[in-house]
Each structure stands twice: as C-alpha cells, then as structure tokens.
Backbone as ProteinMPNN parsed JSONL, in Angstrom:
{"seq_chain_A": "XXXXXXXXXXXXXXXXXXXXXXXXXXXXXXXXXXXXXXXXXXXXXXXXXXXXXXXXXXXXXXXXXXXXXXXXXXXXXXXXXXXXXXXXXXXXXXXXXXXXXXXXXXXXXXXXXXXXXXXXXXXXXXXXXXXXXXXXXXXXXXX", "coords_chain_A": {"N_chain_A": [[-162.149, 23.872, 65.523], [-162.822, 21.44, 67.847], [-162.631, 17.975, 67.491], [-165.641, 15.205, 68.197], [-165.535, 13.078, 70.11], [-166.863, 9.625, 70.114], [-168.818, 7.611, 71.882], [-169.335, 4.616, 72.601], [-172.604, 2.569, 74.388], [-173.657, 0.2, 75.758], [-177.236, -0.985, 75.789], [-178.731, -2.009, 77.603], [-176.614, -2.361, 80.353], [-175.362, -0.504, 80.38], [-172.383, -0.096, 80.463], [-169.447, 1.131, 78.952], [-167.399, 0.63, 75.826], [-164.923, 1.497, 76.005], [-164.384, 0.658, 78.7], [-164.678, -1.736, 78.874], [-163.1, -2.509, 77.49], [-160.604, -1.6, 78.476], [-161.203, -2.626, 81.436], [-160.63, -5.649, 80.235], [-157.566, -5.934, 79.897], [-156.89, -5.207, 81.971], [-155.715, -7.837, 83.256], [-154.071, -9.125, 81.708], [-152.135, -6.871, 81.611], [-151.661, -7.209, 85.187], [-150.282, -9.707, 85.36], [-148.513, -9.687, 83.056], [-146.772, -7.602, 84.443], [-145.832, -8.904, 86.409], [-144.582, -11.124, 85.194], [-142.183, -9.319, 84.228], [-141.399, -8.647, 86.724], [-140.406, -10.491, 88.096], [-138.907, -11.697, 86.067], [-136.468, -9.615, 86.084], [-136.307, -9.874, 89.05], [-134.717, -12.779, 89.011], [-132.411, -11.74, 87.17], [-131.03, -9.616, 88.715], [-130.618, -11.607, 90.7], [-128.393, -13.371, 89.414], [-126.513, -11.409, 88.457], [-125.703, -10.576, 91.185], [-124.528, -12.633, 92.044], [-122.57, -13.326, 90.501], [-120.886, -11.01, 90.295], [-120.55, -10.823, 93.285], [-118.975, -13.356, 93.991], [-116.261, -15.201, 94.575], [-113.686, -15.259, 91.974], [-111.17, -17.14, 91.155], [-109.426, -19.159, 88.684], [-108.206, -22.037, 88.865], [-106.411, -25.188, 87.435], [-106.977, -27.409, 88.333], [-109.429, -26.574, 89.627], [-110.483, -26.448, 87.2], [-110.971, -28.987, 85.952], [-113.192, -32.029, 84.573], [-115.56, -32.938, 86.737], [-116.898, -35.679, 89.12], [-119.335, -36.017, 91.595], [-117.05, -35.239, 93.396], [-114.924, -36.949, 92.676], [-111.531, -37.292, 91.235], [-111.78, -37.61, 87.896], [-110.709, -40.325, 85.452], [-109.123, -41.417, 82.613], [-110.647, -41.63, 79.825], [-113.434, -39.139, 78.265], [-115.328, -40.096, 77.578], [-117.509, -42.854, 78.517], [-119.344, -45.954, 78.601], [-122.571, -47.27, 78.534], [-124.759, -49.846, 79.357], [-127.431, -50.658, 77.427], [-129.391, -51.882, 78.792], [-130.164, -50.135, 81.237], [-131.715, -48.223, 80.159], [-133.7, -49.422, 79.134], [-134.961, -50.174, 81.219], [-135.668, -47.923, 82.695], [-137.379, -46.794, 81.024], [-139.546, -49.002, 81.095], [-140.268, -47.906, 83.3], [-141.004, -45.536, 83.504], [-143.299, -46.209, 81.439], [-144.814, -47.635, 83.4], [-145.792, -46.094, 85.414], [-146.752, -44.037, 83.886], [-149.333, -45.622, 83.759], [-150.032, -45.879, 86.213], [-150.104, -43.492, 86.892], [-152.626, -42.913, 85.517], [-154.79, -44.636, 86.334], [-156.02, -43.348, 88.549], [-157.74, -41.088, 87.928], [-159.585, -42.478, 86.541], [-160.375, -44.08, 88.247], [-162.131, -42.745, 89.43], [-163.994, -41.893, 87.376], [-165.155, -44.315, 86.903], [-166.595, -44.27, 89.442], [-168.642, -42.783, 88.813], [-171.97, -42.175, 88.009], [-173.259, -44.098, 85.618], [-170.83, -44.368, 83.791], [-169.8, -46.711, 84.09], [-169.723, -49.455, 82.631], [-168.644, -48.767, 80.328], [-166.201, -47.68, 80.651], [-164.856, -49.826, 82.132], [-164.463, -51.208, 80.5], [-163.041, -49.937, 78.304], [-160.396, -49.131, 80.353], [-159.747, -51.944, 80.494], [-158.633, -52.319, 78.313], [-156.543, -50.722, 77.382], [-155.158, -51.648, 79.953], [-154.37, -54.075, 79.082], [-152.893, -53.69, 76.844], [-150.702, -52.174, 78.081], [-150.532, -55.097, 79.647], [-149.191, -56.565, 77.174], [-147.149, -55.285, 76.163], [-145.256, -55.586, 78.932], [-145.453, -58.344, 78.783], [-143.877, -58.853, 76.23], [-141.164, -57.859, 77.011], [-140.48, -59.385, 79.345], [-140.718, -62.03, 77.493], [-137.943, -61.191, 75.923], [-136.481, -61.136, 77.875], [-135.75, -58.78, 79.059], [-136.277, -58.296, 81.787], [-134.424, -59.512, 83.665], [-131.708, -59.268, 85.692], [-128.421, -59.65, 84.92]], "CA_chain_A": [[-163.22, 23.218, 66.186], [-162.517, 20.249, 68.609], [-163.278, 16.691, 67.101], [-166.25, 15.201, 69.352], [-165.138, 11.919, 70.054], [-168.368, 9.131, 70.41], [-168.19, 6.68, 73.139], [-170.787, 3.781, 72.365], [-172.633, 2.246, 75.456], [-174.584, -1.408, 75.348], [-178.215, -0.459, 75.921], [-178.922, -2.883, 78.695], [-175.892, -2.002, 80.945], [-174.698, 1.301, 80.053], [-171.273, -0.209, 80.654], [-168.778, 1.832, 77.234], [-166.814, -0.063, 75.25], [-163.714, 1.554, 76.35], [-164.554, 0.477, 80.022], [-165.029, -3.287, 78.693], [-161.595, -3.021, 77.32], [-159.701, -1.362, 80.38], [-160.915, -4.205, 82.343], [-160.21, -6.349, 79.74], [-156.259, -5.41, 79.798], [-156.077, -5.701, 83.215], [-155.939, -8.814, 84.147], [-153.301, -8.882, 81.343], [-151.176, -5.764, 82.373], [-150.813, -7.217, 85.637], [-149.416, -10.919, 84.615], [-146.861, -8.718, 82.476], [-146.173, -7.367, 85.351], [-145.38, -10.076, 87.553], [-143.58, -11.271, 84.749], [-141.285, -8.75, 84.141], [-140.577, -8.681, 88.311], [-140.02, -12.068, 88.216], [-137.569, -11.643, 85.209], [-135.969, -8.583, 87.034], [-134.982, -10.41, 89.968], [-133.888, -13.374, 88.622], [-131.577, -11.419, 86.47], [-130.352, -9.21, 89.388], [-130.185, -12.641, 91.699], [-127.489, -13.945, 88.756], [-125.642, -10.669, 88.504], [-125.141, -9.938, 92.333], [-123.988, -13.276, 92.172], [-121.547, -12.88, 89.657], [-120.283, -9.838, 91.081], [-119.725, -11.216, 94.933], [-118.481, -14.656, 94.202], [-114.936, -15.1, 94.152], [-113.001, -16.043, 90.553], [-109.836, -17.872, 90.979], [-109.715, -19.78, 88.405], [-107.111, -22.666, 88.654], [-106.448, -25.648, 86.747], [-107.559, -28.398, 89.283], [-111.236, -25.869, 89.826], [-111.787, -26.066, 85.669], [-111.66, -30.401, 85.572], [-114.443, -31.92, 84.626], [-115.764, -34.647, 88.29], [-118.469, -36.398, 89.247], [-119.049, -36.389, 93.18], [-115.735, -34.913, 94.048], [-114.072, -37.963, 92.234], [-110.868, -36.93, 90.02], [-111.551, -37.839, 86.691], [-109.214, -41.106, 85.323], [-109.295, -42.031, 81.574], [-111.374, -40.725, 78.436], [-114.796, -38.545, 79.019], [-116.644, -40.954, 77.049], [-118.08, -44.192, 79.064], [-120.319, -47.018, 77.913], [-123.626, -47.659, 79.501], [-125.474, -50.533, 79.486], [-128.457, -50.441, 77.626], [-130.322, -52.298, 80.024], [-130.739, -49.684, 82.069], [-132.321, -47.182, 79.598], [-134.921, -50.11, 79.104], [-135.531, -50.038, 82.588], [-136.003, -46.654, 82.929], [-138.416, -46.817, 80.027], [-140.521, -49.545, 81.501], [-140.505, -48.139, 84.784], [-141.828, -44.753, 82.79], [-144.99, -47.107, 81.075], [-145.725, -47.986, 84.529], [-145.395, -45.132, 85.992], [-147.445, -43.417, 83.371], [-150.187, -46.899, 84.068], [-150.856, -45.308, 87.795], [-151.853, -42.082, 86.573], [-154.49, -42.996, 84.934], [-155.568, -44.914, 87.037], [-156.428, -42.392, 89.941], [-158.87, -40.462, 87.202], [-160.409, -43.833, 85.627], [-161.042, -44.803, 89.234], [-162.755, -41.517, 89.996], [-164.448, -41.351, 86.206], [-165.304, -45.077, 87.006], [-167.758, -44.209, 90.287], [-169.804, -41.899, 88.55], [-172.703, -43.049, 87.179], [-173.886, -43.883, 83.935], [-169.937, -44.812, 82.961], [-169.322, -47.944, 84.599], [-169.483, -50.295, 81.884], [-167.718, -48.283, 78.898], [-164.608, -46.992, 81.644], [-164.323, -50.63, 82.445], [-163.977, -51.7, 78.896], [-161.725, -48.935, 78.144], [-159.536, -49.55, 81.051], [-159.513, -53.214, 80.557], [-157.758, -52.287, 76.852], [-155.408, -50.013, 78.287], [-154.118, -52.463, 80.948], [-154.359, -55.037, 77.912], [-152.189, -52.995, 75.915], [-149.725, -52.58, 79.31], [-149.453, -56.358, 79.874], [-148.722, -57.184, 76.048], [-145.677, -54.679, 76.573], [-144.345, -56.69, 79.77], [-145.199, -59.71, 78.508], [-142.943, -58.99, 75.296], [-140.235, -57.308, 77.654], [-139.856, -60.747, 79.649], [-140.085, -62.628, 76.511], [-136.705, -60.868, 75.227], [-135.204, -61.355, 79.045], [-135.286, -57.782, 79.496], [-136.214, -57.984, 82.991], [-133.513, -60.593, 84.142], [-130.484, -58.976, 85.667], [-127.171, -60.223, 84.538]], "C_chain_A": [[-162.738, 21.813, 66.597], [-163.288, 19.209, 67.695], [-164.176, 16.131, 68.488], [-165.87, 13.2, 69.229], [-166.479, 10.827, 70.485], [-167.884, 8.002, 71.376], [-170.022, 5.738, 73.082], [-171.254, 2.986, 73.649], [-173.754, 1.176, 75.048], [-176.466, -0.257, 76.097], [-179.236, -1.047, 77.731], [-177.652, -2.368, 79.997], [-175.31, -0.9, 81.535], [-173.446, 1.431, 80.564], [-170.544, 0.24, 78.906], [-167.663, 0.773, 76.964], [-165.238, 0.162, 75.838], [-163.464, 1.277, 77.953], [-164.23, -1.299, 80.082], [-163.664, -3.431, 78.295], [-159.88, -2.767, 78.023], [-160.094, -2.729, 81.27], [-160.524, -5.504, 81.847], [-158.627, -6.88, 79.953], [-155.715, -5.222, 80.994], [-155.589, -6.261, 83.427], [-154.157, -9.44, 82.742], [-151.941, -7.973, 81.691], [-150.302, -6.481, 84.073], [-150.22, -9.048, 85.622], [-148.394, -10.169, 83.668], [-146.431, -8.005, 83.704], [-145.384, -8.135, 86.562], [-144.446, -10.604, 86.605], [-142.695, -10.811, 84.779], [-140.465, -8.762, 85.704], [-139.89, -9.56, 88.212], [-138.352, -12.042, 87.076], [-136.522, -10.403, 85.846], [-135.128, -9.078, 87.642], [-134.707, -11.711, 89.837], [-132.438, -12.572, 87.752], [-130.707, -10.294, 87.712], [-129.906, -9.952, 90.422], [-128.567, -13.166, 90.728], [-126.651, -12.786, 88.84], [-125.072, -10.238, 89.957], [-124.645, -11.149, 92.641], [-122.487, -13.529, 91.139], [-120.323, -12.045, 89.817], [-119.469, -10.06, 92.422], [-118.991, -12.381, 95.099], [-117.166, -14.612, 93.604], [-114.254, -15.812, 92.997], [-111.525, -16.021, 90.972], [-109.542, -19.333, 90.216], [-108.398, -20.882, 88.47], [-107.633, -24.307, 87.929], [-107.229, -27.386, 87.182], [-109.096, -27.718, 89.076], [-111.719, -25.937, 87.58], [-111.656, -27.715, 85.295], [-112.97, -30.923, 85.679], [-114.906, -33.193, 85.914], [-116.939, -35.032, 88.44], [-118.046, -36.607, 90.271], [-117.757, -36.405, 93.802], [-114.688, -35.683, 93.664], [-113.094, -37.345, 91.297], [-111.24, -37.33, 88.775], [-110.125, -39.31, 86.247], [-110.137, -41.499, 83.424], [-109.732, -41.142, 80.559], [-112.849, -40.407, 79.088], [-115.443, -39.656, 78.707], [-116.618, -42.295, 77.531], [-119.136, -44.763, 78.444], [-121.139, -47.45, 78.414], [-124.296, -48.578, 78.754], [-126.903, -50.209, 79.017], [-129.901, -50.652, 78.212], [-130.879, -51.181, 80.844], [-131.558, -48.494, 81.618], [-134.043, -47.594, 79.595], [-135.416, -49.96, 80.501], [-135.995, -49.111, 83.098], [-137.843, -46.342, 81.956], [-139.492, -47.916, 80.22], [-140.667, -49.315, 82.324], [-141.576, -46.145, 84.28], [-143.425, -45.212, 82.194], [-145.675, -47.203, 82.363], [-146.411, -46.679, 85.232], [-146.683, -44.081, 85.271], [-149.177, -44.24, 83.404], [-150.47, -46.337, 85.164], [-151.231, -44.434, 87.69], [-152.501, -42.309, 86.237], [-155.158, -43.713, 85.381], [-156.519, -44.453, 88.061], [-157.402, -41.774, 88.627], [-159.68, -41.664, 86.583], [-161.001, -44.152, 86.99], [-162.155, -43.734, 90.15], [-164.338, -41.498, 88.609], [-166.033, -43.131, 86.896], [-166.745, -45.082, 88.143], [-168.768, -43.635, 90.049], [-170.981, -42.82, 87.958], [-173.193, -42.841, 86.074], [-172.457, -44.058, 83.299], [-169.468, -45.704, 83.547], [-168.832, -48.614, 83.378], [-168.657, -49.871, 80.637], [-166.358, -47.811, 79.545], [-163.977, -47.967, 81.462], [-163.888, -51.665, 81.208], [-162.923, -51.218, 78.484], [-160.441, -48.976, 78.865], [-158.963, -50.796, 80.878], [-157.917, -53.039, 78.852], [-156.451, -51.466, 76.754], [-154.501, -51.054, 78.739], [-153.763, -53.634, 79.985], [-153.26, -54.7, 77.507], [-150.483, -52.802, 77.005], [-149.167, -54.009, 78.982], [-148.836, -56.989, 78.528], [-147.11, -56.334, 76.081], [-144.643, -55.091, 77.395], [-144.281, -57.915, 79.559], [-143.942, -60.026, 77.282], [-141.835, -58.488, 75.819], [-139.232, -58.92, 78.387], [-139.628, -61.502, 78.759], [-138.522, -62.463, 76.246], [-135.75, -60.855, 76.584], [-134.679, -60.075, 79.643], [-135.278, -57.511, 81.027], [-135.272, -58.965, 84.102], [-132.281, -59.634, 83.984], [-129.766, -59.765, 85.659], [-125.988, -59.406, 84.983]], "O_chain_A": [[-162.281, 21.065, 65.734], [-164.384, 19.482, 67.207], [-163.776, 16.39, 69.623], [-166.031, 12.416, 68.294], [-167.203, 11.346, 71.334], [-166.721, 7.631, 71.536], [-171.184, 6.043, 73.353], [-170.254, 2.575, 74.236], [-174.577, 1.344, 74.148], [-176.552, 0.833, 76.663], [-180.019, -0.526, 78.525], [-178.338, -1.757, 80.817], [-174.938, -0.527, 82.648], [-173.065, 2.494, 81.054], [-171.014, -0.224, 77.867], [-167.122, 0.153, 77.88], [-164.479, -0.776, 76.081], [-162.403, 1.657, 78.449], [-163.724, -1.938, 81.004], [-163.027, -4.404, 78.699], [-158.773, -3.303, 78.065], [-159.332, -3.621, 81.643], [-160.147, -6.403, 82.599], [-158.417, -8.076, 80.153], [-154.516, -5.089, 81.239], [-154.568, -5.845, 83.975], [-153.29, -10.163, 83.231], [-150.862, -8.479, 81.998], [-149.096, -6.438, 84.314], [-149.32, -9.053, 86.461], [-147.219, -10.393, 83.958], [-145.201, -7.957, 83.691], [-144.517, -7.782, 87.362], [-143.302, -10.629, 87.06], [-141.834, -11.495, 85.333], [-139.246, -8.86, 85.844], [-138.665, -9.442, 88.238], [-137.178, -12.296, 87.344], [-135.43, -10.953, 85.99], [-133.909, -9.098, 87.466], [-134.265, -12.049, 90.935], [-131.371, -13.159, 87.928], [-129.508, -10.227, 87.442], [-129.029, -9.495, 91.155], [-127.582, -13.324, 91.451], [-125.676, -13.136, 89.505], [-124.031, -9.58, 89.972], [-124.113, -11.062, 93.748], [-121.451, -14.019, 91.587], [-119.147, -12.299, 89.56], [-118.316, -9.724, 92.693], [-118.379, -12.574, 96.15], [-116.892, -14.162, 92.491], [-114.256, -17.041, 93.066], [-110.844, -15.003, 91.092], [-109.435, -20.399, 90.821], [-107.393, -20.356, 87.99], [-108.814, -24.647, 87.854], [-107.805, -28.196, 86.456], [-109.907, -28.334, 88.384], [-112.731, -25.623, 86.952], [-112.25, -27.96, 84.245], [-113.794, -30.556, 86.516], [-114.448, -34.33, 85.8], [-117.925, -34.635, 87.819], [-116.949, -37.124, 90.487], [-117.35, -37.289, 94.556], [-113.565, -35.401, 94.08], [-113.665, -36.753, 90.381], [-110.066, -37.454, 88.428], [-108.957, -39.273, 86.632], [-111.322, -41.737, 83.188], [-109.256, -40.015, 80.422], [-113.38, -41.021, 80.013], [-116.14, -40.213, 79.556], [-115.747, -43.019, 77.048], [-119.863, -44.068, 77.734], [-120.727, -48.389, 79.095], [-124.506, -48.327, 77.567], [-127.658, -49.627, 79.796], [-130.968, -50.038, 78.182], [-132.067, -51.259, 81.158], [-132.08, -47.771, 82.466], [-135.062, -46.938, 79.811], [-136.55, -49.498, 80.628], [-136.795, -49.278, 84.019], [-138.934, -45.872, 82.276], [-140.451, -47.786, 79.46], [-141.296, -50.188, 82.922], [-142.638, -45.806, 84.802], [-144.474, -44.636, 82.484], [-146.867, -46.933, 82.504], [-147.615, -46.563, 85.459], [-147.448, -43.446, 85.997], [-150.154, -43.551, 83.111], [-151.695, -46.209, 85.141], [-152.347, -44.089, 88.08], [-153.514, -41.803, 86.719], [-156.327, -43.684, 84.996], [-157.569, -45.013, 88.377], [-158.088, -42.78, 88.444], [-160.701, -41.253, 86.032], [-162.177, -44.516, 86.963], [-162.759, -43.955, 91.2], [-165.475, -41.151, 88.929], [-167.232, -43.028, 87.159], [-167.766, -45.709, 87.858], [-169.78, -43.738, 90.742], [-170.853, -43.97, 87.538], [-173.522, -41.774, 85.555], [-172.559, -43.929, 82.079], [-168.252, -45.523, 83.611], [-167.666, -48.435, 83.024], [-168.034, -50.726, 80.009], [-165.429, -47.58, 78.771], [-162.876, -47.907, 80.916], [-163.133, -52.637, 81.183], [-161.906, -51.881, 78.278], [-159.403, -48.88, 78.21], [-157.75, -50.902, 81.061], [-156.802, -53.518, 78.644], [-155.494, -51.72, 76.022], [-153.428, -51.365, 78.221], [-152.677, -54.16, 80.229], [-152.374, -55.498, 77.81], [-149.394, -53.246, 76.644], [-148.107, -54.31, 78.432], [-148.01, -57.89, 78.676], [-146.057, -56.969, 76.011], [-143.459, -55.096, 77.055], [-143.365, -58.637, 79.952], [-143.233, -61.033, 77.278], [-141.01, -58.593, 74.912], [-138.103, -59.364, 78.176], [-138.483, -61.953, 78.749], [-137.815, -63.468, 76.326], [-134.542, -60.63, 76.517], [-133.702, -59.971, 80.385], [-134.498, -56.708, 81.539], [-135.565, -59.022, 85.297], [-131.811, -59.225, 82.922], [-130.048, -60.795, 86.272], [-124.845, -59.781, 84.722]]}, "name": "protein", "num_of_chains": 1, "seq": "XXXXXXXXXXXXXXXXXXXXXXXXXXXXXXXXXXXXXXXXXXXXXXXXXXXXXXXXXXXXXXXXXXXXXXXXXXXXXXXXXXXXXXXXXXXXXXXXXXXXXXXXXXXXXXXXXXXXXXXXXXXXXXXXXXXXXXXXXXXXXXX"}
C-alpha cells in the first residue's frame, strides 16, 4: 500500500508549503547559477590564456623592473615616511567629504537640523584637532 503523502495549505491563500519553498529557492538557485558561470568563464578565460600565450622563458623576461627600467642595486629601497603620512591624511580627508554629502542631505530634512549640526560640528572638531596636531609636528612642510 502506497504511503499518502500530506501537503499542508495556509487557509487564507491556499498557496502549499512546498510551493512557498520552490519559490523560495529560486531566487537562490539562480544567483548560484550566475555564480558558477561567472566562475566557469573566468577559469576558462585563464586557461585559454595559458594555453595560447607563448612561454620563452629567458633570463632578461624573469628580472624583476619597474616601468621597463633595468633593475640596479639591492630589491630593498627606503621610503620616506612622510609620504605614508600624507597618504594617511589625505585618506581622513578624503573619508571628511563623504560624510559630508549624506549629513548635507540628512541635514535638509526636517526635524534634524539642530542635532546633525551639532554632530557634524564634533566630527569636523575632531578633523581639525588631527590637522592641527599634524602641522604642529611639521608634518605638512615639505623638505
């Protein structure tokens, strides 16, 4: 004798549970699918490149260059940490204009004027105590 299998249905809808979880698994299924393409042909873009590109390897093609320049000396060079700082205050800033474009949007609405502009003010506060202690130490004076 066949097992009768039960199939439960909401009472309001009369959409079945196993209907709610097929469409569920769609929207899943096909994002794995696009994935996997996607991984596919990247992995057959690297191998048909692999395959057609010519290997000759010689001893000049395995140095290590920068902008076609030979190589002269030891790999390891000495950078200036000036310019890491610079990078890193030009990052603060940098990260200081985004938020501005949403504070200046948050800012027109109404009913948050006065707590944005407080908030912002402590922000940019918090900014100029950072450049102000940057020039203190002469960081922004090239030499």
């Amino acid at each position: 004798m066949p097992e009768a299998t039960t199939v439960r249905t909401t009472s309001v809808t009369g959409v079945t549970d196993v209907q709610l979880a097929a469409d569920y698994f769609h929207g899943y299924a096909v994002v794995g699918l696009l994935a996997a393409i996607g991984v596919i042909f990247v992995a057959v873009a690297f191998g048909a490149g692999r395959l057609l590109r010519p290997v000759v390897p010689t001893p000049e093609k395995l140095l290590t260059y920068e902008c076609g320049v030979d190589p002269v000396g030891e790999g390891w060079a000495h950078t200036q940490v000036r310019y890491y700082v610079y990078a890193f205050l030009y990052v603060i800033f940098a990260v200081d204009s985004i938020f501005l474009f949403p504070w200046a949007t948050v800012f027109a609405a109404p009913g948050f004027g006065a707590a944005t502009l407080v908030e912002m003010f402590i922000f940019l506060g918090f900014l100029a105590v950072g450049l102000l202690y940057a020039w203190k130490k002469g960081v922004l004076e090239w030499t």
